[in-house]
Short mmCIF file of C-alpha atoms in Angstrom, two decimals:
data_model
loop_
_atom_site.label_atom_id
_atom_site.label_comp_id
_atom_site.label_asym_id
_atom_site.label_seq_id
_atom_site.Cartn_x
_atom_site.Cartn_y
_atom_site.Cartn_z
CA MET A 283 35.82 -7.59 8.10
CA LYS A 284 34.84 -10.19 10.76
CA ASN A 285 33.73 -7.05 13.22
CA ILE A 286 31.92 -5.69 10.45
CA LYS A 287 29.79 -9.02 9.84
CA TRP A 288 28.97 -9.25 14.07
CA VAL A 289 28.23 -6.41 13.67
CA ASN A 290 25.90 -6.36 11.20
CA ILE A 291 24.31 -9.61 12.74
CA LEU A 292 24.10 -7.66 16.18
CA LEU A 293 21.96 -4.84 13.89
CA SER A 294 19.77 -7.34 12.02
CA VAL A 295 18.75 -8.78 15.89
CA CYS A 296 17.95 -5.21 16.72
CA SER A 297 15.43 -4.45 14.29
CA ILE A 298 13.81 -7.18 15.22
CA GLY A 299 13.82 -6.86 19.10
CA ILE A 300 12.68 -3.38 19.18
CA PHE A 301 9.89 -5.00 16.39
CA VAL A 302 8.56 -7.14 18.80
CA VAL A 303 9.39 -4.67 21.57
CA LEU A 304 6.38 -1.86 19.40
CA TRP A 305 4.13 -5.22 18.49
CA VAL A 306 3.59 -6.30 22.35
CA VAL A 307 3.23 -2.22 23.77
CA LEU A 308 0.52 -1.69 20.62
CA ALA A 309 -1.58 -5.10 21.66
CA GLY A 310 -1.23 -4.36 24.57
CA GLN A 311 -3.17 -0.74 24.37
CA GLU A 312 -6.87 -0.83 25.34
CA GLY A 313 -9.36 -1.98 23.28
CA SER A 314 -5.96 -2.91 20.77
CA MET A 315 -7.41 -5.73 17.89
CA VAL A 316 -3.24 -6.46 17.60
CA PRO A 317 -2.76 -9.87 18.91
CA THR A 318 -0.24 -10.39 20.64
CA PRO A 319 3.12 -12.67 20.14
CA ALA A 320 1.81 -15.16 22.65
CA ALA A 321 -1.46 -15.48 20.85
CA THR A 322 0.49 -15.33 17.45
CA LEU A 323 2.45 -18.08 17.76
CA GLU A 324 -0.96 -20.04 19.74
CA LYS A 325 -2.81 -19.31 16.64
CA PHE A 326 0.55 -21.24 14.48
CA LEU A 327 1.13 -23.43 16.53
CA GLN A 328 -2.97 -24.63 15.59
CA ILE A 329 -2.88 -24.07 12.03
CA MET A 330 -0.07 -26.50 12.13
CA ALA A 331 -1.53 -28.67 12.89
CA ASP A 332 -5.28 -28.65 13.06
CA PRO A 333 -6.33 -28.14 8.95
CA ILE A 334 -8.37 -24.98 7.76
CA ALA A 335 -10.38 -25.93 4.28
CA ASN A 336 -8.78 -29.48 4.63
CA ALA A 337 -5.22 -28.40 4.50
CA THR A 338 -2.35 -26.79 6.81
CA LEU A 339 -0.36 -23.71 7.26
CA PRO A 340 2.07 -25.69 4.92
CA ALA A 341 0.45 -27.08 2.72
CA HIS A 342 -1.33 -23.49 2.14
CA ILE A 343 2.14 -21.90 1.94
CA TRP A 344 3.01 -24.36 -1.19
CA ALA A 345 -0.33 -24.03 -2.55
CA SER A 346 0.65 -20.20 -3.17
CA LEU A 347 4.42 -20.83 -3.29
CA GLN A 348 3.35 -23.01 -6.53
CA ARG A 349 1.26 -20.57 -8.26
CA VAL A 350 3.85 -17.79 -7.92
CA LEU A 351 6.78 -19.84 -8.90
CA ILE A 352 4.64 -21.02 -11.88
CA ALA A 353 3.62 -18.11 -13.17
CA PHE A 354 7.02 -15.97 -12.42
CA PHE A 355 9.40 -18.79 -14.39
CA PHE A 356 7.03 -17.39 -17.36
CA ALA A 357 7.52 -13.83 -16.35
CA VAL A 358 11.34 -14.25 -16.50
CA VAL A 359 11.47 -15.90 -20.33
CA LEU A 360 9.32 -13.64 -21.40
CA GLY A 361 9.96 -10.94 -19.39
CA VAL A 362 13.92 -10.88 -20.32
CA ALA A 363 14.00 -11.07 -23.78
CA LEU A 364 11.05 -8.73 -24.51
CA GLY A 365 13.46 -6.78 -22.07
CA ILE A 366 16.66 -6.51 -24.54
CA SER A 367 14.48 -7.06 -27.59
CA ILE A 368 13.78 -3.35 -26.49
CA GLY A 369 16.69 -2.25 -25.39
CA TRP A 370 18.87 -4.04 -27.99
CA SER A 371 16.74 -2.79 -31.04
CA LYS A 372 15.77 0.38 -31.96
CA GLY A 373 13.52 -0.66 -34.00
CA PHE A 374 11.84 -3.59 -31.95
CA ASN A 375 10.98 -0.74 -29.27
CA ALA A 376 9.27 1.50 -32.02
CA PHE A 377 7.04 -1.33 -32.76
CA PHE A 378 6.29 -2.05 -29.21
CA GLY A 379 7.52 0.36 -26.29
CA PRO A 380 4.48 2.55 -27.16
CA LEU A 381 2.27 -0.32 -26.33
CA PHE A 382 4.76 -1.38 -23.40
CA GLU A 383 4.22 1.74 -21.58
CA MET A 384 0.01 2.09 -22.27
CA LEU A 385 0.02 -1.14 -20.64
CA ARG A 386 2.70 -1.25 -17.65
CA PRO A 387 0.92 1.54 -15.10
CA ILE A 388 -2.40 -0.96 -15.42
CA PRO A 389 -2.09 -1.93 -11.24
CA PRO A 390 -2.20 -6.22 -11.59
CA ILE A 391 -4.50 -5.61 -9.26
CA ALA A 392 -7.00 -4.13 -11.75
CA TRP A 393 -7.03 -6.93 -14.56
CA ILE A 394 -8.27 -9.38 -11.47
CA PRO A 395 -11.80 -8.49 -12.58
CA VAL A 396 -10.97 -8.77 -16.43
CA ILE A 397 -9.34 -11.80 -16.01
CA ILE A 398 -12.10 -14.21 -14.35
CA LEU A 399 -14.16 -13.90 -17.16
CA TRP A 400 -11.83 -14.51 -19.81
CA PHE A 401 -10.06 -17.28 -17.39
CA GLY A 402 -12.88 -18.10 -14.72
CA ILE A 403 -11.80 -18.99 -11.53
CA GLY A 404 -9.03 -21.50 -11.24
CA GLU A 405 -4.89 -21.78 -11.16
CA LEU A 406 -4.51 -20.65 -14.98
CA SER A 407 -6.90 -16.87 -13.35
CA LYS A 408 -4.41 -17.08 -11.37
CA TRP A 409 -1.08 -17.33 -12.86
CA VAL A 410 -1.78 -14.80 -14.55
CA ILE A 411 -2.19 -12.24 -12.53
CA VAL A 412 1.40 -12.89 -10.60
CA PHE A 413 2.37 -13.13 -14.82
CA ILE A 414 1.26 -9.60 -15.14
CA GLY A 415 2.69 -8.40 -11.24
CA SER A 416 5.83 -10.33 -11.88
CA PHE A 417 6.37 -8.56 -16.24
CA VAL A 418 6.40 -5.73 -15.81
CA PRO A 419 9.76 -5.39 -13.53
CA ILE A 420 11.84 -7.40 -15.69
CA VAL A 421 11.04 -6.28 -18.78
CA LEU A 422 12.27 -2.83 -17.07
CA ASN A 423 15.38 -3.22 -15.30
CA THR A 424 15.98 -5.78 -18.56
CA SER A 425 15.40 -2.94 -21.17
CA ALA A 426 17.12 -0.25 -18.94
CA GLY A 427 20.04 -2.72 -18.20
CA ILE A 428 20.82 -3.31 -21.92
CA ARG A 429 20.57 0.52 -22.44
CA ALA A 430 22.98 1.58 -19.16
CA ILE A 431 26.01 -0.43 -21.09
CA ASP A 432 29.10 1.11 -21.10
CA PRO A 433 29.64 2.33 -25.60
CA LEU A 434 33.50 1.50 -24.75
CA MET A 435 32.50 -2.63 -24.77
CA ILE A 436 29.82 -2.44 -27.53
CA SER A 437 33.09 -0.29 -29.44
CA ALA A 438 35.75 -2.49 -28.31
CA GLY A 439 33.60 -5.75 -29.10
CA LYS A 440 33.20 -4.14 -33.24
CA VAL A 441 36.84 -3.39 -32.86
CA LEU A 442 37.02 -7.86 -32.00
CA GLY A 443 35.44 -7.43 -34.76
CA ALA A 444 32.37 -9.40 -33.23
CA ASN A 445 29.14 -8.86 -35.15
CA ARG A 446 25.84 -8.23 -34.31
CA LYS A 447 24.41 -11.58 -32.28
CA GLN A 448 28.04 -11.89 -30.69
CA LEU A 449 27.85 -8.30 -29.27
CA LEU A 450 24.65 -9.29 -27.97
CA VAL A 451 25.32 -12.61 -26.35
CA ASP A 452 28.86 -12.22 -24.96
CA VAL A 453 29.36 -8.00 -24.34
CA ALA A 454 25.75 -7.15 -23.44
CA PHE A 455 23.21 -9.73 -21.93
CA PRO A 456 26.48 -10.63 -19.46
CA ALA A 457 27.02 -7.01 -19.22
CA THR A 458 23.13 -6.93 -18.16
CA ILE A 459 23.12 -9.49 -15.07
CA PRO A 460 23.44 -7.69 -12.80
CA ALA A 461 19.80 -5.46 -13.39
CA ILE A 462 18.18 -8.82 -14.51
CA LEU A 463 18.31 -10.15 -11.50
CA ALA A 464 17.84 -6.58 -9.57
CA GLY A 465 14.52 -6.92 -11.93
CA ILE A 466 14.16 -10.31 -10.79
CA ARG A 467 14.13 -9.29 -7.01
CA THR A 468 11.37 -6.75 -7.39
CA ALA A 469 9.40 -8.96 -9.68
CA LEU A 470 9.36 -12.08 -7.06
CA SER A 471 7.62 -9.29 -3.72
CA SER A 472 4.93 -7.97 -7.03
CA GLY A 473 4.12 -11.86 -7.88
CA TRP A 474 3.50 -12.03 -4.05
CA MET A 475 1.52 -9.39 -3.27
CA CYS A 476 -0.75 -10.45 -6.73
CA VAL A 477 -1.18 -14.27 -5.97
CA VAL A 478 -2.65 -12.45 -2.02
CA ALA A 479 -4.62 -10.29 -3.91
CA ALA A 480 -6.23 -13.20 -6.58
CA GLU A 481 -6.57 -15.59 -3.86
CA MET A 482 -8.50 -12.96 -1.53
CA ILE A 483 -10.68 -13.38 -3.66
CA VAL A 484 -11.42 -16.70 -5.68
CA ALA A 485 -9.93 -19.79 -3.89
CA ARG A 486 -9.86 -22.49 -2.07
CA GLN A 487 -6.43 -22.98 -0.71
CA GLY A 488 -3.71 -20.16 0.14
CA VAL A 489 -2.15 -17.67 2.00
CA GLY A 490 -4.91 -15.28 0.75
CA PHE A 491 -7.86 -17.74 0.98
CA LEU A 492 -6.52 -17.95 5.12
CA ILE A 493 -6.40 -13.83 5.24
CA VAL A 494 -9.99 -13.34 4.06
CA ARG A 495 -11.17 -16.50 6.72
CA GLY A 496 -9.22 -15.06 9.41
CA GLN A 497 -11.25 -11.17 8.85
CA GLU A 498 -14.43 -12.78 8.32
CA SER A 499 -14.17 -15.10 11.65
CA GLY A 500 -12.25 -11.84 13.17
CA ASP A 501 -9.62 -13.89 13.56
CA THR A 502 -6.60 -11.62 13.62
CA ALA A 503 -3.97 -13.77 15.43
CA LEU A 504 -4.93 -15.87 11.84
CA ILE A 505 -4.70 -12.98 9.98
CA VAL A 506 -0.40 -12.49 11.86
CA VAL A 507 -0.11 -15.33 11.10
CA CYS A 508 -0.05 -15.98 7.28
CA MET A 509 1.15 -12.14 6.94
CA LEU A 510 4.40 -13.10 8.59
CA ALA A 511 4.23 -16.76 6.64
CA ILE A 512 3.71 -14.97 3.83
CA GLY A 513 7.58 -12.34 4.42
CA VAL A 514 9.39 -15.48 5.60
CA VAL A 515 9.14 -17.05 2.78
CA SER A 516 9.96 -13.93 0.20
CA PHE A 517 12.79 -13.13 2.85
CA LEU A 518 13.57 -17.20 2.42
CA LEU A 519 12.72 -16.42 -1.70
CA SER A 520 14.56 -13.26 -1.82
CA THR A 521 17.87 -14.79 0.00
CA ILE A 522 18.53 -17.31 -2.62
CA LEU A 523 18.47 -15.01 -5.49
CA GLN A 524 20.32 -12.71 -3.68
CA LYS A 525 23.08 -15.81 -3.33
CA MET A 526 22.61 -16.19 -7.45
CA GLU A 527 23.83 -13.14 -8.09
CA GLY A 528 27.52 -12.83 -5.60
CA VAL A 529 26.91 -16.18 -7.86
CA LEU A 530 26.73 -15.21 -11.05
CA CYS A 531 27.85 -11.20 -10.71
CA PRO A 532 30.59 -11.94 -7.86
CA TRP A 533 31.92 -8.17 -8.27
CA GLN A 534 28.39 -6.32 -7.13
CA PHE A 535 29.40 -8.32 -3.50
CA SER A 536 33.39 -7.20 -2.82
CA GLU A 537 34.40 -8.07 0.34
CA THR A 538 35.71 -4.03 0.62
CA LYS A 539 31.86 -2.58 0.45
CA LEU A 540 30.81 -1.91 4.38
#
Protein backbone atom coordinates (compact mmCIF):
# COMPACT_ATOMS: atom_id res chain seq x y z
CA MET A 1 0.00 0.00 0.00
CA LYS A 2 2.92 2.35 0.68
CA ASN A 3 4.15 1.82 -2.88
CA ILE A 4 0.72 2.75 -4.24
CA LYS A 5 0.71 5.88 -2.08
CA TRP A 6 4.09 7.00 -3.41
CA VAL A 7 3.03 6.26 -6.98
CA ASN A 8 -0.05 8.46 -6.52
CA ILE A 9 2.11 11.26 -5.08
CA LEU A 10 4.48 10.95 -8.05
CA LEU A 11 1.57 11.13 -10.49
CA SER A 12 0.31 14.29 -8.78
CA VAL A 13 3.75 15.89 -9.02
CA CYS A 14 3.98 14.91 -12.69
CA SER A 15 0.62 16.49 -13.48
CA ILE A 16 1.71 19.77 -11.87
CA GLY A 17 5.01 19.59 -13.72
CA ILE A 18 3.26 19.08 -17.07
CA PHE A 19 1.00 22.05 -16.29
CA VAL A 20 4.01 24.29 -15.58
CA VAL A 21 5.79 23.15 -18.76
CA LEU A 22 2.71 23.90 -20.89
CA TRP A 23 2.43 27.27 -19.14
CA VAL A 24 6.04 28.12 -20.01
CA VAL A 25 5.52 27.04 -23.63
CA LEU A 26 2.36 29.13 -24.03
CA ALA A 27 3.94 32.16 -22.37
CA GLY A 28 6.97 31.89 -24.66
CA GLN A 29 4.95 32.12 -27.87
CA GLU A 30 5.38 35.30 -29.88
CA GLY A 31 2.66 37.80 -29.06
CA SER A 32 1.36 35.67 -26.21
CA MET A 33 -0.76 37.43 -23.59
CA VAL A 34 -0.02 34.69 -21.06
CA PRO A 35 2.39 35.89 -18.35
CA THR A 36 5.41 33.75 -17.59
CA PRO A 37 5.61 31.87 -14.27
CA ALA A 38 8.39 34.26 -13.22
CA ALA A 39 6.25 37.33 -13.94
CA THR A 40 3.33 35.73 -12.12
CA LEU A 41 5.50 35.00 -9.08
CA GLU A 42 6.79 38.56 -9.12
CA LYS A 43 3.24 39.93 -9.19
CA PHE A 44 2.25 37.57 -6.38
CA LEU A 45 5.07 38.83 -4.16
CA GLN A 46 4.19 42.42 -5.06
CA ILE A 47 0.51 42.24 -4.09
CA MET A 48 1.38 40.32 -0.95
CA ALA A 49 3.22 43.43 0.22
CA ASP A 50 1.68 46.36 -1.68
CA PRO A 51 -2.08 46.80 -1.12
CA ILE A 52 -4.57 47.21 -3.94
CA ALA A 53 -7.67 49.14 -2.86
CA ASN A 54 -6.23 49.28 0.67
CA ALA A 55 -5.87 45.49 0.92
CA THR A 56 -3.17 42.94 0.16
CA LEU A 57 -3.90 39.62 -1.55
CA PRO A 58 -4.63 37.71 1.72
CA ALA A 59 -7.17 40.39 2.69
CA HIS A 60 -8.90 40.11 -0.68
CA ILE A 61 -8.97 36.30 -0.41
CA TRP A 62 -10.39 36.55 3.10
CA ALA A 63 -13.10 38.97 1.90
CA SER A 64 -14.19 36.47 -0.76
CA LEU A 65 -13.89 33.52 1.61
CA GLN A 66 -16.08 35.19 4.22
CA ARG A 67 -18.81 35.75 1.65
CA VAL A 68 -18.61 32.14 0.53
CA LEU A 69 -18.64 30.63 4.02
CA ILE A 70 -21.51 32.76 5.34
CA ALA A 71 -23.77 31.95 2.40
CA PHE A 72 -22.52 28.36 2.31
CA PHE A 73 -23.55 27.78 5.92
CA PHE A 74 -27.16 28.75 5.23
CA ALA A 75 -27.14 26.78 1.97
CA VAL A 76 -26.05 23.63 3.81
CA VAL A 77 -28.64 23.97 6.60
CA LEU A 78 -31.58 24.79 4.33
CA GLY A 79 -30.43 22.62 1.43
CA VAL A 80 -30.07 19.46 3.53
CA ALA A 81 -33.44 20.11 5.20
CA LEU A 82 -35.22 20.62 1.86
CA GLY A 83 -33.43 17.71 0.19
CA ILE A 84 -34.40 15.31 2.98
CA SER A 85 -37.99 16.56 2.91
CA ILE A 86 -38.29 16.15 -0.86
CA GLY A 87 -36.70 12.71 -0.85
CA TRP A 88 -38.53 11.37 2.21
CA SER A 89 -42.05 12.75 1.91
CA LYS A 90 -44.10 12.13 -1.24
CA GLY A 91 -46.54 14.86 -0.25
CA PHE A 92 -43.77 17.40 0.31
CA ASN A 93 -42.19 16.42 -2.99
CA ALA A 94 -45.51 16.80 -4.78
CA PHE A 95 -45.90 20.32 -3.35
CA PHE A 96 -42.36 21.74 -3.57
CA GLY A 97 -40.76 19.44 -6.16
CA PRO A 98 -42.21 21.08 -9.30
CA LEU A 99 -41.32 24.57 -8.08
CA PHE A 100 -37.76 23.52 -7.31
CA GLU A 101 -37.39 21.72 -10.64
CA MET A 102 -38.62 24.85 -12.43
CA LEU A 103 -36.17 27.21 -10.69
CA ARG A 104 -33.05 25.05 -10.39
CA PRO A 105 -32.00 25.18 -14.09
CA ILE A 106 -31.68 28.97 -13.91
CA PRO A 107 -27.94 29.78 -13.70
CA PRO A 108 -26.96 31.64 -10.50
CA ILE A 109 -25.32 34.36 -12.58
CA ALA A 110 -28.68 35.05 -14.26
CA TRP A 111 -30.03 36.07 -10.86
CA ILE A 112 -27.41 38.80 -10.36
CA PRO A 113 -29.34 41.74 -11.96
CA VAL A 114 -32.51 40.85 -10.05
CA ILE A 115 -30.64 40.34 -6.77
CA ILE A 116 -28.95 43.73 -7.13
CA LEU A 117 -32.32 45.39 -7.77
CA TRP A 118 -33.83 43.71 -4.71
CA PHE A 119 -30.95 43.90 -2.24
CA GLY A 120 -28.66 46.62 -3.60
CA ILE A 121 -24.90 46.26 -4.06
CA GLY A 122 -23.97 45.51 -0.45
CA GLU A 123 -22.81 42.29 1.14
CA LEU A 124 -26.32 40.80 1.33
CA SER A 125 -26.63 40.63 -2.46
CA LYS A 126 -23.35 38.70 -2.71
CA TRP A 127 -24.44 36.28 0.03
CA VAL A 128 -27.72 35.64 -1.78
CA ILE A 129 -25.97 34.96 -5.10
CA VAL A 130 -23.57 32.49 -3.48
CA PHE A 131 -26.46 30.91 -1.57
CA ILE A 132 -28.37 30.26 -4.79
CA GLY A 133 -25.33 28.68 -6.42
CA SER A 134 -24.59 26.45 -3.43
CA PHE A 135 -28.16 25.55 -2.50
CA VAL A 136 -29.17 23.59 -5.59
CA PRO A 137 -26.38 20.92 -5.60
CA ILE A 138 -26.97 20.20 -1.92
CA VAL A 139 -30.71 19.72 -2.40
CA LEU A 140 -30.22 17.49 -5.44
CA ASN A 141 -27.61 15.24 -3.83
CA THR A 142 -29.47 14.98 -0.54
CA SER A 143 -32.79 14.09 -2.12
CA ALA A 144 -31.10 11.60 -4.45
CA GLY A 145 -29.30 10.05 -1.48
CA ILE A 146 -32.56 9.60 0.41
CA ARG A 147 -34.23 7.95 -2.58
CA ALA A 148 -31.25 5.65 -3.13
CA ILE A 149 -31.44 4.06 0.34
CA ASP A 150 -31.72 0.29 0.21
CA PRO A 151 -35.39 -0.61 0.94
CA LEU A 152 -34.14 -3.56 2.99
CA MET A 153 -32.68 -1.11 5.51
CA ILE A 154 -36.05 0.58 5.92
CA SER A 155 -37.80 -2.79 6.18
CA ALA A 156 -35.32 -3.95 8.82
CA GLY A 157 -35.99 -0.79 10.83
CA LYS A 158 -39.72 -1.39 10.66
CA VAL A 159 -39.29 -4.99 11.77
CA LEU A 160 -37.35 -3.75 14.80
CA GLY A 161 -40.25 -1.46 15.71
CA ALA A 162 -38.93 1.91 14.54
CA ASN A 163 -41.55 4.57 13.81
CA ARG A 164 -41.34 6.94 10.83
CA LYS A 165 -39.34 9.56 12.73
CA GLN A 166 -36.85 6.98 13.99
CA LEU A 167 -36.48 5.55 10.49
CA LEU A 168 -35.59 9.01 9.21
CA VAL A 169 -33.21 10.00 12.01
CA ASP A 170 -31.55 6.65 12.76
CA VAL A 171 -31.64 4.88 9.38
CA ALA A 172 -32.19 7.21 6.42
CA PHE A 173 -30.12 10.21 7.49
CA PRO A 174 -26.91 8.30 8.39
CA ALA A 175 -27.13 6.37 5.13
CA THR A 176 -27.45 9.64 3.21
CA ILE A 177 -24.35 11.33 4.69
CA PRO A 178 -22.02 10.34 1.80
CA ALA A 179 -24.42 11.85 -0.74
CA ILE A 180 -24.82 14.98 1.38
CA LEU A 181 -21.05 15.46 1.66
CA ALA A 182 -20.64 14.93 -2.08
CA GLY A 183 -23.25 17.63 -2.68
CA ILE A 184 -21.51 19.95 -0.22
CA ARG A 185 -18.19 19.60 -2.05
CA THR A 186 -19.88 20.38 -5.37
CA ALA A 187 -21.72 23.29 -3.80
CA LEU A 188 -18.51 24.76 -2.43
CA SER A 189 -16.98 24.95 -5.91
CA SER A 190 -20.16 26.49 -7.25
CA GLY A 191 -20.16 29.01 -4.41
CA TRP A 192 -16.65 30.16 -5.34
CA MET A 193 -17.68 30.64 -8.96
CA CYS A 194 -20.68 32.68 -7.90
CA VAL A 195 -18.82 34.94 -5.47
CA VAL A 196 -16.15 35.72 -8.08
CA ALA A 197 -18.87 36.56 -10.62
CA ALA A 198 -20.65 38.78 -8.09
CA GLU A 199 -17.43 40.57 -7.14
CA MET A 200 -16.57 41.16 -10.78
CA ILE A 201 -19.76 43.20 -11.10
CA VAL A 202 -19.99 45.10 -7.82
CA ALA A 203 -17.33 44.94 -5.10
CA ARG A 204 -14.58 47.00 -3.51
CA GLN A 205 -12.64 44.01 -2.24
CA GLY A 206 -12.32 40.35 -3.16
CA VAL A 207 -10.63 38.12 -5.70
CA GLY A 208 -13.24 38.92 -8.35
CA PHE A 209 -12.58 42.62 -7.81
CA LEU A 210 -8.87 42.03 -8.40
CA ILE A 211 -9.58 40.16 -11.63
CA VAL A 212 -11.59 43.12 -12.92
CA ARG A 213 -8.79 45.46 -11.85
CA GLY A 214 -6.32 43.33 -13.79
CA GLN A 215 -8.57 43.34 -16.86
CA GLU A 216 -8.99 47.11 -16.78
CA SER A 217 -5.25 47.72 -16.45
CA GLY A 218 -4.20 44.95 -18.84
CA ASP A 219 -2.32 43.25 -16.00
CA THR A 220 -2.59 39.60 -17.01
CA ALA A 221 -0.18 38.54 -14.27
CA LEU A 222 -2.61 39.86 -11.66
CA ILE A 223 -5.46 37.93 -13.27
CA VAL A 224 -3.45 34.70 -13.27
CA VAL A 225 -2.41 35.19 -9.65
CA CYS A 226 -6.06 35.58 -8.65
CA MET A 227 -7.07 32.51 -10.67
CA LEU A 228 -4.38 30.44 -8.99
CA ALA A 229 -5.41 31.80 -5.58
CA ILE A 230 -8.99 30.69 -6.21
CA GLY A 231 -7.77 27.25 -7.22
CA VAL A 232 -5.52 26.84 -4.18
CA VAL A 233 -8.18 27.96 -1.70
CA SER A 234 -10.81 25.74 -3.31
CA PHE A 235 -8.39 22.81 -3.21
CA LEU A 236 -7.70 23.35 0.49
CA LEU A 237 -11.40 23.58 1.34
CA SER A 238 -12.18 20.50 -0.73
CA THR A 239 -9.38 18.61 1.04
CA ILE A 240 -10.82 19.56 4.42
CA LEU A 241 -14.25 18.32 3.36
CA GLN A 242 -12.72 15.10 2.03
CA LYS A 243 -11.01 14.53 5.39
CA MET A 244 -14.35 15.09 7.13
CA GLU A 245 -15.94 12.59 4.77
CA GLY A 246 -13.22 10.09 5.68
CA VAL A 247 -14.04 10.53 9.38
CA LEU A 248 -17.83 10.42 9.00
CA CYS A 249 -17.89 7.73 6.30
CA PRO A 250 -14.75 5.61 6.74
CA TRP A 251 -16.22 2.82 4.62
CA GLN A 252 -16.02 5.16 1.61
CA PHE A 253 -12.22 5.25 1.86
CA SER A 254 -11.30 1.64 2.39
CA GLU A 255 -7.61 0.83 2.26
CA THR A 256 -8.41 -1.84 -0.31
CA LYS A 257 -9.23 0.78 -2.93
CA LEU A 258 -6.54 1.39 -5.51
